[in-house]
C-alpha cells in the first residue's frame, strides 16, 4: 500500500498497489506540492522590476541587445531575496547567456518574444566546471524556485544552430512554467531538467526543432547528473515530482525547422536510479520524429489523457 515519505508527507508506491491507491496518491501529492509552492511564495518578499525601466534599459525592439538589461534585473536575486521581473510587450534580443539566481519570476506581457542570438543557452542556472567559479551544488541544492508566466522563448536554431537548450536547469527544486511557448531548439532540448524536483509545466507549447538525424533530443528532458554534468556534481541525482499538463508539442512553421524530435522523456540512466512520480497528462504530441513520451528508467509515473498524432 502507498506510504508517506519524510518529504512533506508525499506518497510513494509499491508495485503491488492498486490503481485506485495510486490515483489517490497522485492526487494527494499534487495538492501538497501545490500548497508548498504557495507557502513559499507567501514567505518571500518579491521585488517588482520592469526591464524597460530606465534603471535597466531594455529596448525590446528586436535589434538592440537586451542581455545586459535582463541580467542586471536578474542579479537582484543573488542574495536570495525574490525578484519578479515584468517584461512588457516587445522582442528582446539576447546576445549572451542569462544567468539565473534563486527566487526569480518572469511575468511576460501577451506579446513578448525573447530570442537567443548567440551560441549558448538562453537561460542557465549556474556556472560550468570550465568557469572561474563553477557551481558545486549536488542533490537538489542548486538554484531553484523559478517561475515563468507567458512569453515566447525562441531558441532561434536556424540562425544559431550551435547545440544548446533554450533553458538548462541543473541540481535544483521548484519550477513552475505556465502559458509559455518554447520554439526552435538548436539540436538540443527546449528545456533540460537535470537533477530537478517539484516541477510544473502547464498550458505551454513546444514548437520546432532544428537538428540532424539525432532524434534523441526531447523537448522536455528529464536527465540525471550522470557524467560531465554541465551544472554541479556528477552525483547521479535523478528527477522527481513532475507534472507536465495540457501542453502542445509540434511544428513551429519556421523554414528550416523540423517537428519535435521527441516530446517528453529521458535517454540516459544508471542502474537503480529512477526518475520518480512523473505525470504526463492531457498533452498533444503531433508529428514527432521519434517518441512522443519515452519513460526510460522512470517509476511511479502516469501517462494519461494524451493525444499522439502522426
Coordinates of C-alpha atoms in Angstrom, one line a residue:
X1 CA 0.0 0.0 0.0
X2 CA 1.1 3.6 -0.7
X3 CA 3.0 5.1 2.3
X4 CA 4.1 8.5 3.3
X5 CA 7.7 9.7 2.8
X6 CA 9.6 12.1 5.1
X7 CA 9.5 14.8 2.4
X8 CA 6.3 16.9 3.0
X9 CA 4.4 13.6 3.6
X10 CA 4.3 12.8 -0.1
X11 CA 3.3 9.3 -1.1
X12 CA 5.4 6.6 -2.7
X13 CA 4.1 3.4 -4.1
X14 CA 4.9 -0.3 -4.2
X15 CA 4.5 -2.4 -7.3
X16 CA 1.5 -4.2 -5.6
X17 CA -0.5 -1.0 -5.2
X18 CA -3.9 -0.9 -6.8
X19 CA -4.8 1.6 -9.5
X20 CA -7.2 3.4 -7.0
X21 CA -4.5 3.7 -4.4
X22 CA -2.0 5.1 -7.0
X23 CA -4.5 7.6 -8.3
X24 CA -5.5 8.8 -4.9
X25 CA -1.8 9.2 -4.0
X26 CA -1.0 11.1 -7.2
X27 CA -3.9 13.5 -6.5
X28 CA -2.8 14.0 -2.9
X29 CA 0.9 14.6 -3.9
X30 CA -0.2 17.2 -6.5
X31 CA -2.2 19.1 -3.9
X32 CA 0.5 19.0 -1.3
X33 CA 3.2 20.3 -3.6
X34 CA 1.0 23.0 -5.0
X35 CA 0.4 24.1 -1.4
X36 CA 4.1 24.1 -0.7
X37 CA 4.7 26.4 -3.7
X38 CA 2.0 28.8 -2.5
X39 CA 3.5 28.8 1.0
X40 CA 7.0 29.6 -0.4
X41 CA 5.7 32.5 -2.5
X42 CA 3.9 33.9 0.6
X43 CA 7.1 33.7 2.7
X44 CA 9.2 35.5 0.2
X45 CA 9.2 39.3 -0.3
X46 CA 9.5 39.9 -4.0
X47 CA 10.9 43.0 -5.5
X48 CA 9.0 44.0 -8.6
X49 CA 11.0 45.4 -11.5
X50 CA 10.3 46.2 -15.1
X51 CA 13.1 45.6 -17.6
X52 CA 12.1 48.7 -19.6
X53 CA 12.6 51.0 -16.7
X54 CA 15.4 53.4 -17.2
X55 CA 17.5 51.7 -14.5
X56 CA 17.6 48.5 -16.6
X57 CA 17.1 49.9 -20.1
X58 CA 15.7 47.0 -22.1
X59 CA 14.5 48.2 -25.5
X60 CA 12.5 45.3 -26.8
X61 CA 12.9 46.4 -30.4
X62 CA 14.3 43.2 -31.8
X63 CA 17.6 44.8 -32.8
X64 CA 19.4 46.1 -29.7
X65 CA 20.9 43.6 -27.4
X66 CA 18.9 43.4 -24.2
X67 CA 21.1 40.9 -22.4
X68 CA 22.7 43.4 -20.0
X69 CA 19.3 44.8 -19.0
X70 CA 17.9 41.4 -18.3
X71 CA 20.9 40.2 -16.4
X72 CA 21.0 43.4 -14.3
X73 CA 17.4 42.7 -13.2
X74 CA 18.1 39.0 -12.6
X75 CA 21.2 39.9 -10.4
X76 CA 18.8 41.4 -7.8
X77 CA 18.1 37.8 -6.7
X78 CA 21.7 37.0 -6.0
X79 CA 21.2 37.5 -2.3
X80 CA 18.3 35.1 -2.1
X81 CA 15.5 37.7 -2.0
X82 CA 12.8 37.2 -4.6
X83 CA 12.7 39.3 -7.8
X84 CA 9.6 39.5 -10.0
X85 CA 10.7 40.7 -13.5
X86 CA 7.9 42.1 -15.6
X87 CA 8.5 42.1 -19.3
X88 CA 6.3 44.4 -21.4
X89 CA 5.4 43.5 -25.0
X90 CA 8.3 43.6 -27.4
X91 CA 11.0 41.4 -29.0
X92 CA 14.1 41.1 -26.8
X93 CA 17.4 40.0 -28.4
X94 CA 19.8 38.1 -26.2
X95 CA 23.5 38.1 -27.3
X96 CA 24.8 36.2 -24.2
X97 CA 23.5 33.6 -21.7
X98 CA 21.2 34.8 -18.9
X99 CA 22.4 33.5 -15.5
X100 CA 19.6 32.6 -13.2
X101 CA 19.6 33.1 -9.4
X102 CA 17.1 31.7 -6.8
X103 CA 13.6 33.0 -6.4
X104 CA 13.2 34.6 -9.8
X105 CA 10.0 35.1 -11.7
X106 CA 9.4 36.3 -15.3
X107 CA 6.0 37.8 -15.9
X108 CA 5.5 38.4 -19.6
X109 CA 3.1 40.6 -21.5
X110 CA 0.9 38.9 -24.1
X111 CA 3.2 39.7 -27.0
X112 CA 6.7 39.1 -25.6
X113 CA 9.3 37.3 -27.6
X114 CA 12.8 36.6 -26.2
X115 CA 15.3 35.5 -28.8
X116 CA 18.6 33.6 -28.4
X117 CA 21.1 35.2 -30.7
X118 CA 24.3 33.6 -29.6
X119 CA 25.7 30.0 -29.4
X120 CA 24.9 29.2 -25.8
X121 CA 21.9 28.5 -23.7
X122 CA 19.2 31.2 -23.4
X123 CA 19.0 30.7 -19.6
X124 CA 21.3 28.6 -17.4
X125 CA 21.0 28.3 -13.6
X126 CA 24.7 28.1 -12.6
X127 CA 28.3 28.1 -13.6
X128 CA 30.1 25.4 -15.7
X129 CA 33.1 23.4 -14.5
X130 CA 35.1 25.3 -17.1
X131 CA 34.3 28.7 -15.5
X132 CA 36.3 30.5 -12.8
X133 CA 33.8 29.8 -10.0
X134 CA 32.0 26.6 -11.0
X135 CA 28.8 25.6 -9.3
X136 CA 29.4 22.9 -6.8
X137 CA 25.7 22.1 -5.9
X138 CA 24.6 18.4 -5.6
X139 CA 21.3 16.8 -5.0
X140 CA 18.6 19.4 -5.3
X141 CA 20.5 22.2 -3.6
X142 CA 21.3 24.4 -6.6
X143 CA 19.4 27.4 -8.0
X144 CA 15.6 26.8 -7.9
X145 CA 12.2 28.4 -7.2
X146 CA 11.9 29.7 -10.7
X147 CA 8.7 30.9 -12.4
X148 CA 7.8 31.7 -15.9
X149 CA 4.4 33.1 -16.9
X150 CA 3.9 33.6 -20.6
X151 CA 6.3 34.7 -23.3
X152 CA 7.7 33.2 -26.5
X153 CA 11.2 31.9 -25.7
X154 CA 12.9 31.4 -29.1
X155 CA 15.9 29.2 -29.5
X156 CA 16.4 30.6 -33.0
X157 CA 18.0 27.4 -34.1
X158 CA 18.0 28.1 -37.8
X159 CA 20.1 31.3 -37.3
X160 CA 22.0 30.0 -34.3
X161 CA 22.5 26.2 -34.9
X162 CA 25.1 25.6 -32.2
X163 CA 23.8 22.8 -30.0
X164 CA 22.2 24.4 -26.9
X165 CA 19.0 24.0 -25.0
X166 CA 16.7 27.0 -24.5
X167 CA 16.6 26.6 -20.7
X168 CA 19.3 24.4 -19.0
X169 CA 18.4 23.8 -15.3
X170 CA 20.6 21.5 -13.1
X171 CA 20.5 20.5 -9.4
X172 CA 17.5 22.4 -8.1
X173 CA 13.9 22.3 -7.0
X174 CA 10.8 24.3 -7.7
X175 CA 9.9 25.3 -11.2
X176 CA 6.5 26.5 -12.5
X177 CA 6.1 27.3 -16.2
X178 CA 2.7 28.4 -17.4
X179 CA 1.2 29.7 -20.7
X180 CA 4.7 29.9 -22.3
X181 CA 5.9 28.9 -25.8
X182 CA 9.4 27.4 -26.5
X183 CA 10.4 27.4 -30.1
X184 CA 13.1 26.1 -32.4
X185 CA 15.6 24.5 -30.1
X186 CA 19.1 24.2 -31.7
X187 CA 19.8 20.4 -31.9
X188 CA 19.1 20.0 -28.2
X189 CA 16.2 20.4 -25.7
X190 CA 13.7 23.1 -25.3
X191 CA 14.1 22.6 -21.5
X192 CA 16.6 20.3 -19.8
X193 CA 15.8 19.4 -16.2
X194 CA 18.9 17.7 -14.9
X195 CA 18.6 16.5 -11.3
X196 CA 15.5 18.6 -10.6
X197 CA 12.4 18.0 -8.5
X198 CA 9.0 19.7 -7.9
X199 CA 8.3 20.9 -11.4
X200 CA 5.0 22.0 -13.1
X201 CA 4.9 22.8 -16.8
X202 CA 1.3 23.6 -17.8
X203 CA -0.6 25.1 -20.7
X204 CA 2.5 25.7 -22.8
X205 CA 3.8 24.9 -26.3
X206 CA 7.0 23.3 -27.5
X207 CA 7.4 24.0 -31.2
X208 CA 10.0 23.1 -33.8
X209 CA 13.5 21.5 -33.5
X210 CA 16.5 22.4 -35.6
X211 CA 18.8 19.4 -35.9
X212 CA 20.3 16.5 -37.8
X213 CA 19.4 12.8 -37.5
X214 CA 20.0 12.7 -33.7
X215 CA 16.3 12.4 -32.8
X216 CA 17.0 11.6 -29.1
X217 CA 16.6 15.3 -28.2
X218 CA 13.5 15.6 -26.1
X219 CA 11.6 18.9 -25.9
X220 CA 11.4 18.4 -22.1
X221 CA 14.2 16.2 -21.0
X222 CA 14.4 14.6 -17.5
X223 CA 18.1 13.9 -17.0
X224 CA 20.2 12.7 -14.1
X225 CA 23.6 14.1 -13.0
X226 CA 25.4 11.1 -14.5
X227 CA 28.7 12.2 -16.1
X228 CA 30.1 15.6 -17.3
X229 CA 27.1 17.4 -15.8
X230 CA 27.0 20.9 -17.0
X231 CA 26.0 22.4 -13.7
X232 CA 27.2 20.9 -10.3
X233 CA 28.2 17.5 -9.2
X234 CA 28.1 14.2 -11.1
X235 CA 26.2 12.5 -8.2
X236 CA 23.6 10.5 -10.1
X237 CA 20.7 12.6 -8.8
X238 CA 17.5 11.9 -10.8
X239 CA 14.4 13.9 -11.3
X240 CA 11.2 13.6 -9.3
X241 CA 7.8 15.1 -8.8
X242 CA 7.0 16.4 -12.3
X243 CA 3.6 17.4 -13.7
X244 CA 3.5 18.2 -17.5
X245 CA 0.0 19.0 -18.4
X246 CA -2.2 20.5 -21.2
X247 CA 0.8 21.2 -23.4
X248 CA 1.3 21.0 -27.2
X249 CA 4.3 19.6 -28.9
X250 CA 4.5 20.1 -32.6
X251 CA 6.0 22.0 -35.6
X252 CA 6.8 25.7 -35.4
X253 CA 6.4 26.5 -39.1
X254 CA 9.8 28.2 -39.3
X255 CA 11.6 27.5 -42.6
X256 CA 14.4 25.1 -41.9
X257 CA 12.9 23.8 -38.7
X258 CA 11.6 20.2 -38.2
X259 CA 8.9 18.8 -36.0
X260 CA 9.9 18.0 -32.4
X261 CA 12.4 15.1 -32.2
X262 CA 10.8 13.7 -29.0
X263 CA 8.2 15.2 -26.7
X264 CA 9.0 14.3 -23.1
X265 CA 11.5 11.7 -21.9
X266 CA 14.9 10.5 -20.9
X267 CA 17.8 9.0 -22.8
X268 CA 20.4 8.2 -20.1
X269 CA 20.1 6.1 -17.0
X270 CA 22.0 4.5 -14.1
X271 CA 21.1 1.1 -12.6
X272 CA 18.8 1.6 -9.5
X273 CA 18.5 5.4 -10.0
X274 CA 14.9 6.2 -11.1
X275 CA 13.1 9.3 -12.1
X276 CA 10.0 9.1 -9.9
X277 CA 6.5 10.5 -9.7
X278 CA 6.4 11.7 -13.2
X279 CA 3.0 12.8 -14.6
X280 CA 2.4 13.5 -18.3
X281 CA -1.3 14.4 -18.6
X282 CA -3.6 15.7 -21.3
X283 CA -1.0 16.8 -23.8
X284 CA -0.9 16.7 -27.6
X285 CA 2.1 15.3 -29.4
X286 CA 2.0 15.8 -33.1
X287 CA 4.4 14.9 -35.9
X288 CA 7.3 14.0 -33.6
X289 CA 10.3 12.4 -35.4
X290 CA 10.7 9.8 -32.7
X291 CA 8.9 9.0 -29.4
X292 CA 6.1 11.2 -28.0
X293 CA 6.9 10.1 -24.5
X294 CA 9.8 7.9 -23.5
X295 CA 9.6 6.7 -19.9
X296 CA 13.2 5.5 -19.7
X297 CA 14.2 4.5 -16.1
X298 CA 11.0 6.0 -14.6
X299 CA 8.9 4.6 -11.9
X300 CA 5.6 5.7 -10.2
X301 CA 4.7 7.5 -13.4
X302 CA 1.4 8.3 -15.1
X303 CA 0.9 9.0 -18.8
X304 CA -2.8 9.6 -19.3
X305 CA -5.2 11.6 -21.4
X306 CA -2.6 12.5 -24.1
X307 CA -3.1 12.6 -27.9
X308 CA -0.4 11.1 -30.2
X309 CA -0.9 12.3 -33.8
X310 CA 1.3 11.1 -36.7

